[in-house]
Amino acid sequence: MPKDSGIGASSKRREDVRFLTGAGNYTDDINIHGQAYVHFLRSDMAHGRIVSLDTSAAAAMPGVVRIFTGADFEGVGGLPCGWQVTDRHGQPMAEPGHPVLAQGKVRHVGDPIAAVVAETAAQARDAAEAIGVEIEELPAVVDMKAALAEGAAKVHDDLPSNLCYDWGFVEENKGAVDAAFDKAAHVTTLELVNNRLVANPMEPRVAIGDYARATGESTLYTTSQNPHVIRLLMGAFVLGIPEHKLRVVAPDVGGGFGSKIFHYAEEAFCTFAAKAINRPVKWTSSRSEAFMSDAHGRDHVTKIELALDENNNFTAIRTETLANMGAYLSTFAPSVPTWLHGTLMAGNYKTPLIYVNVKAVFTNTVPVDAYRGAGRPEATYQLERVIDKAARELGVDPIALRRQNFVTEFPYQTPVAVVYDTGDYNATMDKLEEIADIAGFAARRAASEAKGKLRGLGVNCYIEACGIAPSNLVGQLGARAGLYDAATVRVNATGSISVMVGAHSHGQGHETAFPQVVAEMLGIDESMIEIVHGDSSKIPFGMGTYGSRSLAVCGSAMVRATEKIINKAKKIAAHLMEASEADIELKGGQFTVAGTDKSVAWGDVTLAAYVPHNYPLEDIEPGLEETAFYDPSNFTYPAGAYACEVEVDPETGKVTVERFSAADDFGNIVNPMIVSGQVHGGLGQGIGQALLENCAYDPETGQLLSASYMDYAMPRADDVPFYAVDHSCATPCTHNPLGVKGCGEAGAIGSPPSVVNAVIDALRSGGKDVAHIDMPMSPSRVWAAMNG
């Protein structure tokens, strides 16, 4: 029977009541008395030298409070990068400055040049349009290969070239990998593009800076996935504000998908300007502005090679990737195509030798950083496309080839550093074949052919690394911050509980799932537990929400803090019942003495904690509040198998996704409904990448061509099917107390190769021997591939 509460129950999301009734409190809902508004004048050129900037006419316009330019930020720190990558020659990456407002040059369309602060948003916008700016246009570099060519225009004049780093992993394996290819019985090679994407969360970014002159305290209200990280980066490295004088508040956040992890110039500007003019300053991004100021995702060009022996066993993998950084290094950008990508190139397979080379490149485009999955979708896409192509070349079944090469014994040390602690890839494939009705595909293909359509089946396996850890290891790999998390459990005198967590919810359902865990441990009703997050003045220092880490890392900290609560409460209960602490049991919200009928309720113990009449204070101090930090010993490794069926119209090239099935291993599940919803959302984003979405630049001028929904095709309801989702094949994580693995990114990781594999299969069924079509597989691209 399904549970109706606690761990494993599909409890309805309590936060949805306020979201669905319009009672959410988003950053743009916050208005502070006396606030002014800012509008940024952004570059309409991709690359240029600022010759002159005349703000006099704008400054005289109605409502203008002050105009800021790059000169106001001389001596102010630039935006920091949170991860340093060392290249294969032992050299640190190139790390150019990233000013809050452009200083001397603009480097991408949307680069902020000046900021007008005015009484109203309309007045600020009108004045910004009146600023006179002369820019000497310089050659723009958009294509990564062209950017690395000799004589290419340099994005940053102080760097020797546009190369950020040349990373090799594992470098000492390179010779053995090359030798394995030399003696391989078969080699499959594939060149592919992982298209650039714009995250497009429901809520655009907003920042409000406030300054209290009486106390010298600054407050930033912002749409962030990790307020403490923003406080650390902005306070220490940009504005020089002591942490005890800087508060960062992230209220309700309407989606992020990675784009709200990073510290942005607008946040630093609003905080700086609020102090400079001694009044609150608010900025709300327009959707068009978001296209050229939010960090973009993906944008890799890769050549991947797979070597097999005479029995079709994988013997080696070799990849060469160009990874676009954009014009500046965003907060975690260097880690995405390296440590979050290269370490997952083993996939679900026991390939003994792997070498990954990544060249990161600066171009005159918006900075690129983590987007749902962050490195793992790129690795999975390369790997699962080349395996499918190998199966076609060898004339073997794609599922059988995968099964033959699965890792089957755990723990498994991969050749790319990480250790998979547990998994069962055959079980998830078995479940996939069942829920996708692979056996019935031939009949469905025949039915499609009868309608004049081509039907294809694409299968994909994935594994990802979640709950990035441990801090000492990632520190050695270049992370400039720890990756632990924290929770404080505060029990009130009447037994209700406030849980302060470092993780931040922006759609994950923390306010529902976290209480399920604590309620299960204590045996009390979930309604007695509230989750507090998002305000650096109220919560312990935590590293935020991304990388499917919330339950695995912050949830584990919460478990440890609750265990401390239970241990202390048992001491109090033992005194109340005049029993030995070792004999005290907690079940169903009651403390009992083992083997007796003596008991005391949870509420009686919590009241005694604050009204200590019945136990000696020299043994137990009053109160019931505990904090725990949790730094995991390893990543968690969710894995799964996906199947997609498409129909292709041979007359137009239009692709329709007819069926999609996902079998995932997420370890233990706290709330199955929330998990299914996360998978559904990820699948929608992955299908969007595969078929529709593409952030495009003019290759000559660097102009952003897809700067609105008129030109950037987001998936809609009729672009996706009903999904068959299963997560019953669970192998619990072995190294966190909940046994959870993370589920937030899986759908976006596993779906793109499934869709592409299905389209290629459909074309082959129609007699078109097409090796590959790059994403997005628009009707024009598919039609062109079919017609040579």
mmCIF file with all atom_site columns, C-alpha atoms in Angstrom, residues 461-643:
data_model
loop_
_atom_site.group_PDB
_atom_site.id
_atom_site.type_symbol
_atom_site.label_atom_id
_atom_site.label_alt_id
_atom_site.label_comp_id
_atom_site.label_asym_id
_atom_site.label_entity_id
_atom_site.label_seq_id
_atom_site.pdbx_PDB_ins_code
_atom_site.Cartn_x
_atom_site.Cartn_y
_atom_site.Cartn_z
_atom_site.occupancy
_atom_site.B_iso_or_equiv
_atom_site.pdbx_formal_charge
_atom_site.auth_seq_id
_atom_site.auth_comp_id
_atom_site.auth_asym_id
_atom_site.auth_atom_id
_atom_site.pdbx_PDB_model_num
ATOM 1   C CA . CYS A 1 461 ? 21.537 4.904  -21.038 1.00 0.00 ? 461 CYS A CA 1
ATOM 2   C CA . TYR A 1 462 ? 22.942 7.538  -18.737 1.00 0.00 ? 462 TYR A CA 1
ATOM 3   C CA . ILE A 1 463 ? 24.735 7.946  -15.460 1.00 0.00 ? 463 ILE A CA 1
ATOM 4   C CA . GLU A 1 464 ? 25.357 11.209 -13.695 1.00 0.00 ? 464 GLU A CA 1
ATOM 5   C CA . ALA A 1 465 ? 27.300 12.450 -10.699 1.00 0.00 ? 465 ALA A CA 1
ATOM 6   C CA . CYS A 1 466 ? 25.205 14.380 -8.170  1.00 0.00 ? 466 CYS A CA 1
ATOM 7   C CA . GLY A 1 467 ? 25.828 15.889 -4.766  1.00 0.00 ? 467 GLY A CA 1
ATOM 8   C CA . ILE A 1 468 ? 29.230 17.184 -5.885  1.00 0.00 ? 468 ILE A CA 1
ATOM 9   C CA . ALA A 1 469 ? 31.787 16.213 -3.248  1.00 0.00 ? 469 ALA A CA 1
ATOM 10  C CA . PRO A 1 470 ? 33.867 15.948 -1.186  1.00 0.00 ? 470 PRO A CA 1
ATOM 11  C CA . SER A 1 471 ? 35.191 19.448 -0.468  1.00 0.00 ? 471 SER A CA 1
ATOM 12  C CA . ASN A 1 472 ? 38.817 18.407 -0.048  1.00 0.00 ? 472 ASN A CA 1
ATOM 13  C CA . LEU A 1 473 ? 38.764 16.591 -3.398  1.00 0.00 ? 473 LEU A CA 1
ATOM 14  C CA . VAL A 1 474 ? 37.012 19.287 -5.402  1.00 0.00 ? 474 VAL A CA 1
ATOM 15  C CA . GLY A 1 475 ? 39.336 21.804 -3.781  1.00 0.00 ? 475 GLY A CA 1
ATOM 16  C CA . GLN A 1 476 ? 42.279 19.923 -5.260  1.00 0.00 ? 476 GLN A CA 1
ATOM 17  C CA . LEU A 1 477 ? 40.486 20.027 -8.621  1.00 0.00 ? 477 LEU A CA 1
ATOM 18  C CA . GLY A 1 478 ? 40.153 23.803 -8.542  1.00 0.00 ? 478 GLY A CA 1
ATOM 19  C CA . ALA A 1 479 ? 36.925 24.582 -6.660  1.00 0.00 ? 479 ALA A CA 1
ATOM 20  C CA . ARG A 1 480 ? 37.302 27.818 -4.735  1.00 0.00 ? 480 ARG A CA 1
ATOM 21  C CA . ALA A 1 481 ? 34.493 26.985 -2.315  1.00 0.00 ? 481 ALA A CA 1
ATOM 22  C CA . GLY A 1 482 ? 33.483 24.036 -0.190  1.00 0.00 ? 482 GLY A CA 1
ATOM 23  C CA . LEU A 1 483 ? 30.617 21.853 -1.346  1.00 0.00 ? 483 LEU A CA 1
ATOM 24  C CA . TYR A 1 484 ? 29.179 20.809 1.982   1.00 0.00 ? 484 TYR A CA 1
ATOM 25  C CA . ASP A 1 485 ? 25.813 21.910 3.315   1.00 0.00 ? 485 ASP A CA 1
ATOM 26  C CA . ALA A 1 486 ? 24.218 22.605 6.664   1.00 0.00 ? 486 ALA A CA 1
ATOM 27  C CA . ALA A 1 487 ? 20.967 22.467 8.582   1.00 0.00 ? 487 ALA A CA 1
ATOM 28  C CA . THR A 1 488 ? 19.775 23.755 11.934  1.00 0.00 ? 488 THR A CA 1
ATOM 29  C CA . VAL A 1 489 ? 16.826 22.021 13.593  1.00 0.00 ? 489 VAL A CA 1
ATOM 30  C CA . ARG A 1 490 ? 15.124 24.254 16.159  1.00 0.00 ? 490 ARG A CA 1
ATOM 31  C CA . VAL A 1 491 ? 12.454 22.564 18.274  1.00 0.00 ? 491 VAL A CA 1
ATOM 32  C CA . ASN A 1 492 ? 10.027 24.966 19.889  1.00 0.00 ? 492 ASN A CA 1
ATOM 33  C CA . ALA A 1 493 ? 8.709  24.452 23.416  1.00 0.00 ? 493 ALA A CA 1
ATOM 34  C CA . THR A 1 494 ? 5.367  23.107 22.214  1.00 0.00 ? 494 THR A CA 1
ATOM 35  C CA . GLY A 1 495 ? 6.978  20.590 19.856  1.00 0.00 ? 495 GLY A CA 1
ATOM 36  C CA . SER A 1 496 ? 6.736  22.358 16.495  1.00 0.00 ? 496 SER A CA 1
ATOM 37  C CA . ILE A 1 497 ? 9.963  22.616 14.548  1.00 0.00 ? 497 ILE A CA 1
ATOM 38  C CA . SER A 1 498 ? 11.770 25.118 12.326  1.00 0.00 ? 498 SER A CA 1
ATOM 39  C CA . VAL A 1 499 ? 14.418 23.622 10.070  1.00 0.00 ? 499 VAL A CA 1
ATOM 40  C CA . MET A 1 500 ? 16.873 26.159 8.665   1.00 0.00 ? 500 MET A CA 1
ATOM 41  C CA . VAL A 1 501 ? 18.613 24.775 5.578   1.00 0.00 ? 501 VAL A CA 1
ATOM 42  C CA . GLY A 1 502 ? 21.415 25.968 3.341   1.00 0.00 ? 502 GLY A CA 1
ATOM 43  C CA . ALA A 1 503 ? 19.764 24.537 0.235   1.00 0.00 ? 503 ALA A CA 1
ATOM 44  C CA . HIS A 1 504 ? 17.360 26.821 -1.621  1.00 0.00 ? 504 HIS A CA 1
ATOM 45  C CA . SER A 1 505 ? 14.169 25.698 -3.329  1.00 0.00 ? 505 SER A CA 1
ATOM 46  C CA . HIS A 1 506 ? 13.327 27.038 -6.767  1.00 0.00 ? 506 HIS A CA 1
ATOM 47  C CA . GLY A 1 507 ? 10.822 24.364 -7.754  1.00 0.00 ? 507 GLY A CA 1
ATOM 48  C CA . GLN A 1 508 ? 12.179 21.219 -6.093  1.00 0.00 ? 508 GLN A CA 1
ATOM 49  C CA . GLY A 1 509 ? 9.555  21.007 -3.342  1.00 0.00 ? 509 GLY A CA 1
ATOM 50  C CA . HIS A 1 510 ? 11.874 21.291 -0.331  1.00 0.00 ? 510 HIS A CA 1
ATOM 51  C CA . GLU A 1 511 ? 9.078  22.618 1.871   1.00 0.00 ? 511 GLU A CA 1
ATOM 52  C CA . THR A 1 512 ? 7.277  19.311 1.359   1.00 0.00 ? 512 THR A CA 1
ATOM 53  C CA . ALA A 1 513 ? 10.036 16.708 1.072   1.00 0.00 ? 513 ALA A CA 1
ATOM 54  C CA . PHE A 1 514 ? 12.310 17.918 3.885   1.00 0.00 ? 514 PHE A CA 1
ATOM 55  C CA . PRO A 1 515 ? 9.512  17.759 6.520   1.00 0.00 ? 515 PRO A CA 1
ATOM 56  C CA . GLN A 1 516 ? 8.716  14.229 5.352   1.00 0.00 ? 516 GLN A CA 1
ATOM 57  C CA . VAL A 1 517 ? 12.214 13.167 6.409   1.00 0.00 ? 517 VAL A CA 1
ATOM 58  C CA . VAL A 1 518 ? 12.155 14.866 9.805   1.00 0.00 ? 518 VAL A CA 1
ATOM 59  C CA . ALA A 1 519 ? 8.596  13.744 10.529  1.00 0.00 ? 519 ALA A CA 1
ATOM 60  C CA . GLU A 1 520 ? 9.521  10.132 9.772   1.00 0.00 ? 520 GLU A CA 1
ATOM 61  C CA . MET A 1 521 ? 12.481 10.292 12.131  1.00 0.00 ? 521 MET A CA 1
ATOM 62  C CA . LEU A 1 522 ? 10.480 11.808 14.994  1.00 0.00 ? 522 LEU A CA 1
ATOM 63  C CA . GLY A 1 523 ? 7.107  10.174 14.406  1.00 0.00 ? 523 GLY A CA 1
ATOM 64  C CA . ILE A 1 524 ? 5.253  13.488 14.346  1.00 0.00 ? 524 ILE A CA 1
ATOM 65  C CA . ASP A 1 525 ? 2.952  15.110 11.803  1.00 0.00 ? 525 ASP A CA 1
ATOM 66  C CA . GLU A 1 526 ? 4.609  16.862 8.864   1.00 0.00 ? 526 GLU A CA 1
ATOM 67  C CA . SER A 1 527 ? 2.457  19.939 9.448   1.00 0.00 ? 527 SER A CA 1
ATOM 68  C CA . MET A 1 528 ? 4.422  20.615 12.655  1.00 0.00 ? 528 MET A CA 1
ATOM 69  C CA . ILE A 1 529 ? 7.596  21.268 10.645  1.00 0.00 ? 529 ILE A CA 1
ATOM 70  C CA . GLU A 1 530 ? 8.455  24.397 8.670   1.00 0.00 ? 530 GLU A CA 1
ATOM 71  C CA . ILE A 1 531 ? 11.431 24.846 6.359   1.00 0.00 ? 531 ILE A CA 1
ATOM 72  C CA . VAL A 1 532 ? 13.329 28.140 6.462   1.00 0.00 ? 532 VAL A CA 1
ATOM 73  C CA . HIS A 1 533 ? 15.646 28.927 3.571   1.00 0.00 ? 533 HIS A CA 1
ATOM 74  C CA . GLY A 1 534 ? 16.890 31.717 1.389   1.00 0.00 ? 534 GLY A CA 1
ATOM 75  C CA . ASP A 1 535 ? 17.926 34.359 3.931   1.00 0.00 ? 535 ASP A CA 1
ATOM 76  C CA . SER A 1 536 ? 21.594 34.426 4.859   1.00 0.00 ? 536 SER A CA 1
ATOM 77  C CA . SER A 1 537 ? 20.728 36.098 8.194   1.00 0.00 ? 537 SER A CA 1
ATOM 78  C CA . LYS A 1 538 ? 18.526 33.181 9.244   1.00 0.00 ? 538 LYS A CA 1
ATOM 79  C CA . ILE A 1 539 ? 20.130 30.032 7.858   1.00 0.00 ? 539 ILE A CA 1
ATOM 80  C CA . PRO A 1 540 ? 23.476 28.318 8.441   1.00 0.00 ? 540 PRO A CA 1
ATOM 81  C CA . PHE A 1 541 ? 26.147 28.714 5.786   1.00 0.00 ? 541 PHE A CA 1
ATOM 82  C CA . GLY A 1 542 ? 25.234 26.360 2.962   1.00 0.00 ? 542 GLY A CA 1
ATOM 83  C CA . MET A 1 543 ? 26.234 26.007 -0.658  1.00 0.00 ? 543 MET A CA 1
ATOM 84  C CA . GLY A 1 544 ? 22.804 26.248 -2.268  1.00 0.00 ? 544 GLY A CA 1
ATOM 85  C CA . THR A 1 545 ? 20.844 24.131 -4.710  1.00 0.00 ? 545 THR A CA 1
ATOM 86  C CA . TYR A 1 546 ? 22.212 22.752 -7.960  1.00 0.00 ? 546 TYR A CA 1
ATOM 87  C CA . GLY A 1 547 ? 23.582 19.463 -9.226  1.00 0.00 ? 547 GLY A CA 1
ATOM 88  C CA . SER A 1 548 ? 20.706 17.479 -7.655  1.00 0.00 ? 548 SER A CA 1
ATOM 89  C CA . ARG A 1 549 ? 22.385 17.902 -4.268  1.00 0.00 ? 549 ARG A CA 1
ATOM 90  C CA . SER A 1 550 ? 19.573 19.082 -1.998  1.00 0.00 ? 550 SER A CA 1
ATOM 91  C CA . LEU A 1 551 ? 18.525 15.800 -0.358  1.00 0.00 ? 551 LEU A CA 1
ATOM 92  C CA . ALA A 1 552 ? 21.840 14.019 -0.767  1.00 0.00 ? 552 ALA A CA 1
ATOM 93  C CA . VAL A 1 553 ? 23.873 16.784 0.893   1.00 0.00 ? 553 VAL A CA 1
ATOM 94  C CA . CYS A 1 554 ? 21.602 19.249 2.712   1.00 0.00 ? 554 CYS A CA 1
ATOM 95  C CA . GLY A 1 555 ? 19.101 16.482 3.525   1.00 0.00 ? 555 GLY A CA 1
ATOM 96  C CA . SER A 1 556 ? 21.912 14.478 5.077   1.00 0.00 ? 556 SER A CA 1
ATOM 97  C CA . ALA A 1 557 ? 22.909 17.477 7.210   1.00 0.00 ? 557 ALA A CA 1
ATOM 98  C CA . MET A 1 558 ? 19.279 17.718 8.284   1.00 0.00 ? 558 MET A CA 1
ATOM 99  C CA . VAL A 1 559 ? 19.284 14.031 9.261   1.00 0.00 ? 559 VAL A CA 1
ATOM 100 C CA . ARG A 1 560 ? 22.455 14.485 11.314  1.00 0.00 ? 560 ARG A CA 1
ATOM 101 C CA . ALA A 1 561 ? 21.011 17.517 13.113  1.00 0.00 ? 561 ALA A CA 1
ATOM 102 C CA . THR A 1 562 ? 17.760 15.633 13.812  1.00 0.00 ? 562 THR A CA 1
ATOM 103 C CA . GLU A 1 563 ? 19.748 12.711 15.195  1.00 0.00 ? 563 GLU A CA 1
ATOM 104 C CA . LYS A 1 564 ? 21.379 15.131 17.634  1.00 0.00 ? 564 LYS A CA 1
ATOM 105 C CA . ILE A 1 565 ? 17.905 16.376 18.606  1.00 0.00 ? 565 ILE A CA 1
ATOM 106 C CA . ILE A 1 566 ? 16.731 12.813 19.217  1.00 0.00 ? 566 ILE A CA 1
ATOM 107 C CA . ASN A 1 567 ? 19.762 11.990 21.341  1.00 0.00 ? 567 ASN A CA 1
ATOM 108 C CA . LYS A 1 568 ? 19.260 15.014 23.574  1.00 0.00 ? 568 LYS A CA 1
ATOM 109 C CA . ALA A 1 569 ? 15.499 14.476 23.768  1.00 0.00 ? 569 ALA A CA 1
ATOM 110 C CA . LYS A 1 570 ? 16.110 10.896 24.903  1.00 0.00 ? 570 LYS A CA 1
ATOM 111 C CA . LYS A 1 571 ? 18.269 12.200 27.745  1.00 0.00 ? 571 LYS A CA 1
ATOM 112 C CA . ILE A 1 572 ? 15.452 14.460 28.869  1.00 0.00 ? 572 ILE A CA 1
ATOM 113 C CA . ALA A 1 573 ? 12.872 11.678 28.498  1.00 0.00 ? 573 ALA A CA 1
ATOM 114 C CA . ALA A 1 574 ? 15.051 9.341  30.536  1.00 0.00 ? 574 ALA A CA 1
ATOM 115 C CA . HIS A 1 575 ? 15.119 11.841 33.409  1.00 0.00 ? 575 HIS A CA 1
ATOM 116 C CA . LEU A 1 576 ? 11.361 12.412 33.158  1.00 0.00 ? 576 LEU A CA 1
ATOM 117 C CA . MET A 1 577 ? 10.670 8.664  33.388  1.00 0.00 ? 577 MET A CA 1
ATOM 118 C CA . GLU A 1 578 ? 13.543 7.906  35.783  1.00 0.00 ? 578 GLU A CA 1
ATOM 119 C CA . ALA A 1 579 ? 14.988 5.372  33.377  1.00 0.00 ? 579 ALA A CA 1
ATOM 120 C CA . SER A 1 580 ? 18.278 4.622  31.703  1.00 0.00 ? 580 SER A CA 1
ATOM 121 C CA . GLU A 1 581 ? 18.925 6.640  28.552  1.00 0.00 ? 581 GLU A CA 1
ATOM 122 C CA . ALA A 1 582 ? 19.953 3.410  26.773  1.00 0.00 ? 582 ALA A CA 1
ATOM 123 C CA . ASP A 1 583 ? 16.427 2.025  27.312  1.00 0.00 ? 583 ASP A CA 1
ATOM 124 C CA . ILE A 1 584 ? 14.611 4.971  25.717  1.00 0.00 ? 584 ILE A CA 1
ATOM 125 C CA . GLU A 1 585 ? 12.929 4.411  22.374  1.00 0.00 ? 585 GLU A CA 1
ATOM 126 C CA . LEU A 1 586 ? 11.208 6.955  20.122  1.00 0.00 ? 586 LEU A CA 1
ATOM 127 C CA . LYS A 1 587 ? 8.367  5.785  17.941  1.00 0.00 ? 587 LYS A CA 1
ATOM 128 C CA . GLY A 1 588 ? 5.191  7.433  16.726  1.00 0.00 ? 588 GLY A CA 1
ATOM 129 C CA . GLY A 1 589 ? 5.983  10.641 18.592  1.00 0.00 ? 589 GLY A CA 1
ATOM 130 C CA . GLN A 1 590 ? 6.220  8.807  21.938  1.00 0.00 ? 590 GLN A CA 1
ATOM 131 C CA . PHE A 1 591 ? 9.265  8.143  24.096  1.00 0.00 ? 591 PHE A CA 1
ATOM 132 C CA . THR A 1 592 ? 8.973  4.802  25.831  1.00 0.00 ? 592 THR A CA 1
ATOM 133 C CA . VAL A 1 593 ? 11.061 2.731  28.197  1.00 0.00 ? 593 VAL A CA 1
ATOM 134 C CA . ALA A 1 594 ? 11.820 -0.543 26.431  1.00 0.00 ? 594 ALA A CA 1
ATOM 135 C CA . GLY A 1 595 ? 9.914  -3.466 27.875  1.00 0.00 ? 595 GLY A CA 1
ATOM 136 C CA . THR A 1 596 ? 7.570  -1.305 29.985  1.00 0.00 ? 596 THR A CA 1
ATOM 137 C CA . ASP A 1 597 ? 4.391  0.696  29.539  1.00 0.00 ? 597 ASP A CA 1
ATOM 138 C CA . LYS A 1 598 ? 6.094  3.896  30.637  1.00 0.00 ? 598 LYS A CA 1
ATOM 139 C CA . SER A 1 599 ? 5.895  6.631  28.010  1.00 0.00 ? 599 SER A CA 1
ATOM 140 C CA . VAL A 1 600 ? 6.021  10.381 27.544  1.00 0.00 ? 600 VAL A CA 1
ATOM 141 C CA . ALA A 1 601 ? 4.868  12.314 24.501  1.00 0.00 ? 601 ALA A CA 1
ATOM 142 C CA . TRP A 1 602 ? 7.083  14.309 22.168  1.00 0.00 ? 602 TRP A CA 1
ATOM 143 C CA . GLY A 1 603 ? 5.438  17.576 23.238  1.00 0.00 ? 603 GLY A CA 1
ATOM 144 C CA . ASP A 1 604 ? 6.010  16.867 26.923  1.00 0.00 ? 604 ASP A CA 1
ATOM 145 C CA . VAL A 1 605 ? 9.708  16.323 26.324  1.00 0.00 ? 605 VAL A CA 1
ATOM 146 C CA . THR A 1 606 ? 10.093 19.450 24.198  1.00 0.00 ? 606 THR A CA 1
ATOM 147 C CA . LEU A 1 607 ? 8.293  21.538 26.831  1.00 0.00 ? 607 LEU A CA 1
ATOM 148 C CA . ALA A 1 608 ? 10.575 20.131 29.497  1.00 0.00 ? 608 ALA A CA 1
ATOM 149 C CA . ALA A 1 609 ? 13.554 21.154 27.393  1.00 0.00 ? 609 ALA A CA 1
ATOM 150 C CA . TYR A 1 610 ? 12.507 24.780 27.808  1.00 0.00 ? 610 TYR A CA 1
ATOM 151 C CA . VAL A 1 611 ? 10.961 24.469 31.281  1.00 0.00 ? 611 VAL A CA 1
ATOM 152 C CA . PRO A 1 612 ? 13.646 22.341 32.945  1.00 0.00 ? 612 PRO A CA 1
ATOM 153 C CA . HIS A 1 613 ? 12.004 21.441 36.268  1.00 0.00 ? 613 HIS A CA 1
ATOM 154 C CA . ASN A 1 614 ? 12.532 17.706 36.084  1.00 0.00 ? 614 ASN A CA 1
ATOM 155 C CA . TYR A 1 615 ? 16.143 17.174 35.132  1.00 0.00 ? 615 TYR A CA 1
ATOM 156 C CA . PRO A 1 616 ? 19.509 18.441 36.393  1.00 0.00 ? 616 PRO A CA 1
ATOM 157 C CA . LEU A 1 617 ? 20.862 21.406 34.404  1.00 0.00 ? 617 LEU A CA 1
ATOM 158 C CA . GLU A 1 618 ? 24.427 20.362 35.187  1.00 0.00 ? 618 GLU A CA 1
ATOM 159 C CA . ASP A 1 619 ? 23.795 17.279 33.010  1.00 0.00 ? 619 ASP A CA 1
ATOM 160 C CA . ILE A 1 620 ? 21.613 18.738 30.275  1.00 0.00 ? 620 ILE A CA 1
ATOM 161 C CA . GLU A 1 621 ? 21.458 22.367 29.263  1.00 0.00 ? 621 GLU A CA 1
ATOM 162 C CA . PRO A 1 622 ? 18.030 23.823 28.399  1.00 0.00 ? 622 PRO A CA 1
ATOM 163 C CA . GLY A 1 623 ? 16.726 24.164 24.870  1.00 0.00 ? 623 GLY A CA 1
ATOM 164 C CA . LEU A 1 624 ? 16.471 21.827 21.931  1.00 0.00 ? 624 LEU A CA 1
ATOM 165 C CA . GLU A 1 625 ? 18.329 23.132 18.895  1.00 0.00 ? 625 GLU A CA 1
ATOM 166 C CA . GLU A 1 626 ? 21.098 21.489 16.908  1.00 0.00 ? 626 GLU A CA 1
ATOM 167 C CA . THR A 1 627 ? 23.171 22.252 13.811  1.00 0.00 ? 627 THR A CA 1
ATOM 168 C CA . ALA A 1 628 ? 25.014 19.829 11.572  1.00 0.00 ? 628 ALA A CA 1
ATOM 169 C CA . PHE A 1 629 ? 27.239 20.233 8.544   1.00 0.00 ? 629 PHE A CA 1
ATOM 170 C CA . TYR A 1 630 ? 27.532 17.415 6.045   1.00 0.00 ? 630 TYR A CA 1
ATOM 171 C CA . ASP A 1 631 ? 30.369 16.982 3.552   1.00 0.00 ? 631 ASP A CA 1
ATOM 172 C CA . PRO A 1 632 ? 29.816 13.819 1.486   1.00 0.00 ? 632 PRO A CA 1
ATOM 173 C CA . SER A 1 633 ? 32.584 11.316 0.907   1.00 0.00 ? 633 SER A CA 1
ATOM 174 C CA . ASN A 1 634 ? 31.636 10.707 -2.735  1.00 0.00 ? 634 ASN A CA 1
ATOM 175 C CA . PHE A 1 635 ? 29.273 11.766 -5.471  1.00 0.00 ? 635 PHE A CA 1
ATOM 176 C CA . THR A 1 636 ? 25.979 9.964  -5.847  1.00 0.00 ? 636 THR A CA 1
ATOM 177 C CA . TYR A 1 637 ? 25.366 8.200  -9.156  1.00 0.00 ? 637 TYR A CA 1
ATOM 178 C CA . PRO A 1 638 ? 21.794 8.139  -10.447 1.00 0.00 ? 638 PRO A CA 1
ATOM 179 C CA . ALA A 1 639 ? 21.458 6.106  -13.621 1.00 0.00 ? 639 ALA A CA 1
ATOM 180 C CA . GLY A 1 640 ? 18.794 4.960  -16.004 1.00 0.00 ? 640 GLY A CA 1
ATOM 181 C CA . ALA A 1 641 ? 17.657 3.848  -19.423 1.00 0.00 ? 641 ALA A CA 1
ATOM 182 C CA . TYR A 1 642 ? 15.370 5.840  -21.726 1.00 0.00 ? 642 TYR A CA 1
ATOM 183 C CA . ALA A 1 643 ? 13.469 5.040  -24.910 1.00 0.00 ? 643 ALA A CA 1
#
